[in-house]
């Protein structure tokens, strides 16, 4: 843990004598992960543009203190609103630990009039907030760009904490677990061009490639698209973030121009799903690199790739192309709704080589519904073939299927941990002697916990509460045993498929 003050560009420190609402924006994971998230910059800059609000940041790891802000060391509990962004299910333990470390009651029912209001948003709770309901005063369901300001207005104008929370039930997209709302509408922004986009983004003054450097390096994060139009059966983004929306090229260029004036970087990192479907993406990428800027993008669909596009990314310094076949066989990809054929994936690998890439990263899922052993073997066959035809270094990321709320496979079971390990071994054995290939992936035990949290109801809050005290993978097993509740078996429980789903009150 660093003990010296971290130097950052574009931090904002307000005169608290001229503000009414103090917001602690919390990312319950590492500083690096939090600063790679566009949401951190969006809410930080957006809230601090308000004269009446001071927003400061908190992270669980790699900062001097998880409960003292980076800007002024403001104690977490001194904020009127403590707002968490929950991107990964298991980070709920970090969330509870941060509250507890500063004396904020972890159970919402135990908080008093002087306690901060605990607000949680992000993809995890926008799909299924119920496992976390015992700990949270209010959830932002869906895209929180605008609703965060409605929430701050309510906090500013309410005579008491309890009045503020009660008033939040009147805000569309806000779920207050104690209020017993029968339905909550998930917020989706219609026109991205009309939304605020952060341009004075925070940049840490640290050496490149260190643990405090963001994942994409020091760059301007530019949100190009939201949502996805493909609706693969396993994918939460393709279901709860529909429809796919994109910013116009004129808007994107304006963001880049303003951002480079205010953010001391020479790199643009595109953010969004289905980037390759953006009309004019080639033109936008070419425009960026023509200004001697570096450029990167996350995963691209194999069937949207062109040589011209890849050449722009290579000119911008990107050396690894990431694509997600998800399955080794065309049969399995059709079953999951992915819709890519082998020829399109092979073509993408060949184009990557021709454009000047040096590596491929491929994402696959094991343990899928309807999956056969032959489908697993086909993953190894595909990776080997792509290695042969491209000559590139390949990282194959093999990750277990996790059933997600609101997807078409929300009622499907996840295979047991040993079954997942055996399927992973089949892939590893098939690639053991293939040169230039590395296999990675998350621990099946972590995937099991993610799945239980994804499909659980409010009753598992007791397990979460205990696990936060114990920590680690073993802490979950101990918490399940002590609580007497079923937790790790939930993803394989066929009875849950017949019951009313805990998240059915959320509507689009």
XYZ file of C-alpha atoms in Angstrom:
508
model
C 0.000 0.000 0.000
C 1.546 3.356 -1.012
C 2.105 5.686 1.959
C 2.934 8.829 -0.013
C 0.370 10.999 -1.734
C -0.324 9.912 -5.291
C 0.199 12.666 -7.825
C -2.628 12.928 -10.369
C -3.626 15.383 -13.058
C -7.155 16.892 -13.133
C -8.140 16.237 -9.534
C -10.771 18.585 -8.123
C -10.825 19.956 -4.575
C -13.835 22.026 -3.573
C -14.264 24.683 -0.896
C -16.711 22.821 1.349
C -18.086 26.099 2.690
C -19.720 26.560 -0.701
C -21.088 23.032 -1.160
C -24.219 21.348 0.186
C -23.696 17.689 -0.707
C -20.609 15.544 -0.168
C -20.358 12.424 -2.338
C -17.811 9.671 -1.894
C -17.415 7.797 -5.179
C -16.149 4.321 -4.311
C -14.683 1.669 -6.549
C -14.454 -1.504 -4.424
C -11.364 -2.925 -6.086
C -7.883 -1.790 -7.070
C -6.983 1.768 -7.993
C -5.886 0.493 -11.400
C -9.231 -1.157 -12.138
C -11.197 1.821 -10.906
C -9.240 4.344 -12.937
C -9.688 2.195 -16.049
C -13.462 2.485 -15.638
C -15.073 5.300 -17.610
C -17.752 5.536 -14.888
C -15.165 6.821 -12.410
C -14.331 9.756 -14.655
C -17.940 10.332 -15.707
C -19.402 10.643 -12.219
C -16.373 12.415 -10.756
C -16.254 15.153 -13.344
C -20.019 15.315 -13.762
C -20.766 15.724 -10.049
C -17.957 18.201 -9.497
C -19.323 20.415 -12.266
C -22.159 21.129 -9.850
C -21.496 24.132 -7.614
C -23.331 22.486 -4.719
C -21.467 19.147 -4.740
C -18.031 17.852 -3.802
C -17.194 14.389 -5.099
C -14.024 12.641 -3.963
C -12.742 9.120 -4.733
C -12.104 5.978 -2.679
C -10.616 2.608 -3.716
C -10.243 -0.637 -1.817
C -6.648 -1.447 -2.781
C -3.332 0.219 -3.688
C -4.160 3.560 -2.092
C -2.956 5.018 1.235
C -6.336 4.229 2.832
C -9.579 2.705 1.494
C -11.599 5.016 3.766
C -9.816 8.313 3.153
C -10.311 10.133 -0.121
C -7.416 10.584 -2.494
C -8.171 14.273 -2.879
C -8.214 15.530 0.741
C -8.228 12.418 2.969
C -11.897 13.040 3.742
C -13.213 10.173 5.883
C -15.681 7.979 4.017
C -18.333 8.345 6.733
C -18.324 12.154 6.445
C -19.976 12.026 3.019
C -23.719 12.492 2.692
C -23.770 9.846 -0.063
C -21.382 6.920 -0.381
C -21.800 5.740 -3.982
C -20.354 2.416 -5.104
C -20.011 1.134 -8.654
C -20.277 -2.668 -8.575
C -18.829 -4.142 -11.751
C -17.952 -7.647 -10.488
C -20.111 -9.699 -8.107
C -17.318 -10.739 -5.743
C -16.365 -7.108 -5.118
C -19.348 -6.874 -2.786
C -17.008 -8.151 -0.062
C -14.714 -5.169 -0.641
C -17.747 -2.880 -0.513
C -18.800 -4.176 2.895
C -15.257 -4.085 4.214
C -14.874 -0.429 3.215
C -18.062 0.481 5.071
C -17.047 -1.470 8.151
C -13.527 -0.047 8.229
C -14.901 3.468 8.756
C -17.611 2.516 11.219
C -20.519 2.679 8.778
C -23.061 -0.012 9.639
C -22.992 -2.683 6.947
C -26.675 -3.529 7.408
C -28.868 -0.684 6.206
C -31.457 -1.247 8.939
C -28.847 -0.384 11.588
C -27.834 2.990 10.139
C -28.824 6.114 11.999
C -29.768 9.702 11.091
C -26.107 10.743 10.779
C -25.033 7.802 8.612
C -24.275 8.389 4.953
C -26.738 7.099 2.383
C -25.260 4.023 0.706
C -26.024 4.081 -3.022
C -24.961 1.291 -5.391
C -25.088 1.147 -9.180
C -23.348 -0.731 -11.964
C -24.061 -3.752 -14.156
C -24.166 -6.286 -11.313
C -27.030 -4.635 -9.431
C -28.777 -3.450 -12.583
C -29.280 -7.136 -13.390
C -30.066 -8.457 -9.890
C -29.852 -6.219 -6.813
C -31.569 -8.618 -4.411
C -28.511 -10.406 -2.929
C -27.194 -6.993 -1.828
C -30.474 -5.455 -0.628
C -29.695 -5.808 3.108
C -26.670 -3.530 2.774
C -27.877 -0.798 0.410
C -30.165 2.166 1.008
C -30.827 2.786 -2.678
C -29.840 1.239 -6.003
C -29.477 3.020 -9.338
C -30.879 0.522 -11.843
C -29.552 0.924 -15.364
C -27.574 3.833 -16.743
C -27.006 6.398 -14.021
C -25.758 9.380 -16.053
C -28.770 11.560 -15.257
C -30.373 9.915 -12.253
C -27.323 10.628 -10.102
C -28.185 14.321 -10.319
C -31.790 13.663 -9.315
C -30.479 11.751 -6.311
C -28.136 14.577 -5.301
C -30.994 17.080 -5.653
C -33.132 14.999 -3.289
C -30.335 14.717 -0.739
C -29.719 18.467 -0.908
C -33.380 19.404 -0.527
C -34.508 16.848 2.082
C -34.706 17.765 5.787
C -33.360 14.389 6.913
C -31.647 11.216 5.768
C -34.847 9.190 6.059
C -36.809 11.769 4.080
C -34.178 11.690 1.338
C -34.328 7.903 1.037
C -38.141 7.952 1.008
C -38.145 10.595 -1.728
C -35.817 8.503 -3.880
C -38.654 6.055 -4.527
C -40.203 8.771 -6.700
C -37.149 8.893 -8.970
C -37.418 6.607 -12.030
C -34.720 3.954 -11.995
C -34.084 4.098 -8.240
C -34.828 1.016 -6.141
C -35.131 1.421 -2.376
C -35.238 -2.086 -0.855
C -36.962 -0.934 2.341
C -39.830 0.645 0.390
C -41.251 -2.540 -1.143
C -41.559 -1.205 -4.685
C -43.503 -3.595 -6.905
C -41.586 -2.689 -10.049
C -38.592 -0.572 -11.045
C -37.842 0.545 -14.581
C -34.271 0.120 -15.773
C -32.857 3.390 -17.116
C -31.562 3.491 -20.683
C -30.291 6.697 -22.235
C -31.728 7.232 -25.726
C -29.243 9.586 -27.393
C -25.583 9.389 -26.415
C -24.777 12.622 -28.249
C -26.890 14.534 -25.720
C -25.126 13.014 -22.700
C -22.264 14.545 -20.782
C -18.915 12.895 -21.510
C -15.886 13.509 -19.267
C -13.085 15.352 -21.042
C -10.865 16.445 -18.128
C -10.040 12.905 -17.104
C -7.783 12.056 -14.168
C -4.365 10.742 -15.125
C -1.992 9.283 -12.521
C 1.591 10.509 -12.665
C 3.187 7.075 -12.327
C 5.659 5.068 -14.428
C 4.156 3.250 -17.408
C 3.178 -0.347 -16.775
C 3.202 -0.158 -12.983
C 0.361 -1.405 -10.790
C -1.144 2.102 -10.568
C -1.115 2.664 -14.327
C -4.607 2.115 -15.843
C -5.113 -1.049 -17.899
C -5.094 0.882 -21.193
C -2.190 3.038 -20.057
C -2.440 6.799 -19.783
C -5.149 7.539 -22.284
C -8.337 9.444 -22.963
C -11.269 7.053 -22.542
C -13.856 7.685 -25.251
C -17.216 5.938 -25.083
C -18.145 5.158 -28.662
C -21.118 2.825 -28.143
C -23.375 1.403 -25.447
C -25.290 -1.831 -25.481
C -25.118 -4.577 -28.050
C -27.454 -5.589 -30.822
C -26.585 -9.295 -30.916
C -28.268 -10.576 -27.719
C -26.142 -13.705 -27.267
C -27.969 -16.000 -24.859
C -25.285 -15.854 -22.154
C -24.452 -12.128 -22.305
C -25.889 -9.681 -19.788
C -24.855 -6.579 -21.757
C -26.816 -7.773 -24.790
C -29.967 -7.983 -22.684
C -30.009 -5.243 -20.041
C -28.255 -2.553 -22.117
C -30.359 -2.789 -25.244
C -30.698 -1.259 -27.718
C -27.244 -0.659 -29.093
C -26.539 3.060 -29.347
C -23.605 4.967 -30.810
C -22.292 8.488 -30.716
C -22.054 10.339 -34.004
C -18.627 10.832 -35.567
C -18.875 14.592 -35.122
C -19.611 14.146 -31.430
C -16.746 11.671 -31.008
C -14.267 13.986 -32.695
C -15.380 16.848 -30.470
C -14.845 14.694 -27.365
C -11.349 13.786 -28.532
C -10.423 17.378 -29.355
C -11.698 18.747 -26.048
C -10.270 15.818 -24.129
C -6.770 16.267 -25.493
C -6.875 19.949 -24.543
C -7.704 19.109 -20.919
C -6.177 15.667 -20.364
C -2.368 15.340 -20.630
C -2.221 12.209 -22.792
C -1.471 11.279 -26.402
C -3.561 8.139 -26.599
C -7.251 7.449 -27.213
C -8.885 4.281 -25.848
C -12.228 3.463 -27.427
C -14.854 2.084 -25.052
C -17.955 0.126 -26.020
C -19.475 -3.139 -27.142
C -19.860 -3.968 -30.846
C -17.434 -1.236 -31.832
C -16.974 -2.759 -35.238
C -20.610 -2.075 -36.088
C -20.165 1.689 -35.822
C -20.703 3.352 -39.181
C -17.513 5.199 -39.945
C -15.304 3.400 -37.408
C -12.549 3.076 -40.000
C -12.742 6.809 -40.678
C -12.692 7.666 -36.973
C -9.701 5.400 -36.275
C -7.831 6.816 -39.272
C -8.579 10.378 -38.124
C -7.157 9.657 -34.658
C -3.875 8.149 -35.848
C -3.450 10.851 -38.502
C -2.843 13.234 -35.599
C 0.031 11.102 -34.330
C -2.064 9.768 -31.464
C -1.924 6.258 -30.082
C -5.095 4.212 -30.280
C -6.554 1.102 -28.682
C -9.842 -0.758 -28.559
C -11.230 -3.704 -26.602
C -12.604 -6.833 -28.226
C -13.826 -6.584 -31.821
C -16.274 -8.953 -33.506
C -14.436 -11.097 -36.023
C -17.001 -10.434 -38.752
C -16.647 -6.638 -38.422
C -12.892 -6.472 -38.951
C -11.310 -4.960 -42.040
C -7.661 -4.659 -42.982
C -7.904 -0.874 -43.088
C -9.299 -0.747 -39.561
C -6.620 -3.026 -38.154
C -3.872 -1.074 -39.894
C -5.045 2.077 -38.127
C -4.906 0.343 -34.754
C -1.417 -0.980 -35.476
C -0.311 2.499 -36.555
C -1.745 3.696 -33.235
C 0.443 1.258 -31.316
C -1.944 -1.623 -30.613
C -0.184 -4.959 -30.935
C -2.746 -7.474 -29.662
C -6.089 -8.103 -31.361
C -8.809 -9.388 -29.031
C -11.759 -11.359 -30.380
C -14.267 -13.599 -28.653
C -15.223 -16.757 -30.558
C -16.784 -17.967 -27.240
C -17.000 -21.560 -28.517
C -14.816 -23.807 -30.653
C -17.587 -25.187 -32.843
C -20.009 -23.474 -35.177
C -22.778 -25.640 -33.699
C -22.183 -24.251 -30.232
C -21.913 -20.684 -31.460
C -25.263 -21.039 -33.201
C -26.766 -22.486 -30.031
C -25.600 -19.504 -27.964
C -26.636 -16.937 -30.575
C -23.097 -15.798 -31.362
C -23.454 -16.312 -35.081
C -19.803 -16.408 -36.185
C -18.518 -19.109 -38.510
C -15.022 -20.580 -38.504
C -14.076 -18.860 -41.744
C -14.812 -15.385 -40.322
C -12.672 -16.062 -37.247
C -9.798 -17.434 -39.330
C -10.047 -14.455 -41.668
C -9.737 -12.078 -38.698
C -6.556 -13.841 -37.569
C -5.052 -13.642 -41.041
C -5.897 -9.938 -41.318
C -4.313 -9.319 -37.917
C -1.079 -10.840 -39.154
C -1.210 -8.876 -42.395
C -1.880 -5.616 -40.551
C 1.145 -6.077 -38.321
C -0.266 -7.400 -35.047
C 2.033 -9.650 -33.020
C -0.550 -11.366 -30.801
C -4.139 -12.571 -30.543
C -6.258 -12.847 -27.426
C -9.209 -15.210 -27.721
C -12.086 -15.588 -25.236
C -13.940 -18.871 -24.830
C -16.632 -20.133 -22.451
C -16.823 -23.696 -21.108
C -19.702 -25.335 -19.291
C -22.340 -23.949 -21.643
C -25.818 -25.452 -21.926
C -25.984 -28.077 -24.674
C -22.183 -28.342 -24.714
C -20.581 -31.677 -25.630
C -17.056 -32.962 -25.107
C -16.499 -32.538 -28.835
C -17.308 -28.846 -28.482
C -14.597 -28.577 -25.815
C -12.079 -30.382 -28.021
C -12.976 -27.994 -30.846
C -11.657 -25.084 -28.767
C -8.176 -26.591 -28.848
C -8.506 -27.360 -32.546
C -9.518 -23.788 -33.319
C -6.692 -22.240 -31.295
C -4.133 -24.534 -32.931
C -5.467 -23.708 -36.388
C -5.364 -19.965 -35.724
C -1.804 -20.318 -34.486
C -0.870 -22.164 -37.663
C -2.524 -19.759 -40.101
C -1.447 -16.543 -38.400
C 1.884 -17.347 -36.758
C 0.902 -14.941 -33.954
C 1.306 -15.432 -30.229
C -2.037 -16.485 -28.811
C -3.532 -16.173 -25.345
C -6.639 -18.321 -24.966
C -8.756 -17.159 -22.044
C -11.005 -20.064 -21.001
C -13.738 -19.086 -18.546
C -16.699 -20.954 -17.057
C -20.279 -20.176 -18.014
C -22.014 -17.996 -15.423
C -25.816 -17.752 -15.709
C -26.826 -14.096 -15.623
C -30.139 -12.477 -14.755
C -32.303 -11.264 -17.665
C -30.425 -13.319 -20.260
C -32.066 -16.097 -22.226
C -29.967 -18.574 -20.229
C -30.845 -17.114 -16.825
C -32.503 -20.376 -15.758
C -29.709 -22.633 -16.968
C -27.466 -24.528 -14.565
C -23.738 -24.124 -14.182
C -21.757 -27.386 -14.111
C -20.012 -28.250 -10.861
C -16.481 -27.097 -10.104
C -14.925 -30.502 -10.825
C -16.753 -30.763 -14.140
C -15.482 -27.335 -15.122
C -11.944 -28.270 -14.124
C -12.116 -31.397 -16.245
C -13.309 -29.428 -19.276
C -10.512 -26.939 -18.728
C -8.002 -29.810 -18.597
C -9.249 -31.067 -21.959
C -8.440 -27.685 -23.502
C -5.079 -27.422 -21.737
C -4.056 -30.918 -22.798
C -5.035 -30.209 -26.378
C -2.800 -27.136 -26.465
C 0.120 -28.370 -24.369
C 2.510 -28.849 -27.265
C 1.286 -25.995 -29.453
C 3.971 -23.297 -29.728
C 3.224 -19.630 -28.973
C -0.019 -20.479 -27.128
C -0.792 -19.631 -23.506
C -3.959 -20.668 -21.664
C -5.465 -18.566 -18.864
C -8.811 -18.109 -17.169
C -10.584 -17.509 -13.880
C -10.673 -20.121 -11.145
C -13.835 -22.278 -11.445
C -14.387 -21.685 -7.720
C -14.637 -17.933 -8.359
C -17.013 -18.600 -11.247
C -19.138 -20.626 -8.837
C -19.360 -17.705 -6.428
C -20.177 -15.299 -9.267
C -22.964 -17.590 -10.431
C -24.461 -17.927 -6.941
C -24.474 -14.153 -6.539
C -25.889 -13.698 -10.039
C -28.940 -15.902 -9.494
C -29.435 -15.535 -5.729
C -32.185 -13.778 -3.817
C -32.188 -11.589 -0.721
C -31.740 -14.548 1.625
C -28.089 -14.994 0.655
C -27.270 -11.620 2.160
C -26.459 -13.463 5.381
C -23.808 -15.498 3.549
C -22.338 -12.345 1.967
C -22.236 -10.597 5.341
C -20.261 -13.426 6.942
C -17.980 -13.914 3.927
C -16.967 -10.243 4.100
C -15.686 -10.852 7.610
C -13.667 -13.937 6.653
C -12.424 -13.066 3.144
C -11.010 -15.358 0.454
C -12.503 -18.366 -1.299
C -12.519 -20.324 1.948
C -14.495 -17.531 3.570
C -17.445 -18.238 1.301
C -17.504 -21.911 2.278
C -17.247 -21.026 5.956
C -20.011 -18.429 5.618
C -22.306 -20.922 3.900
C -21.723 -23.474 6.646
C -22.248 -21.048 9.526
C -25.349 -19.457 7.994
C -26.988 -22.806 7.295
C -28.080 -21.435 3.905
C -27.589 -22.968 0.482
C -25.225 -20.814 -1.521
C -22.580 -22.610 -3.581
C -25.138 -25.165 -4.785
C -27.519 -22.502 -6.126
C -26.120 -22.407 -9.688
C -26.812 -26.146 -10.105
C -30.197 -26.163 -8.372
C -32.819 -27.213 -10.924
C -35.643 -26.236 -8.537
C -34.766 -22.564 -8.853
C -35.570 -22.829 -12.562
C -39.244 -23.321 -11.685
C -39.605 -20.496 -9.149
C -40.307 -16.828 -9.648
C -37.043 -15.100 -10.433
C -35.784 -12.669 -7.753
C -35.186 -9.944 -10.331
C -38.549 -10.174 -12.072
C -39.650 -6.793 -10.656
C -37.051 -5.003 -12.816
C -38.541 -3.975 -16.153
C -37.060 -2.451 -19.286
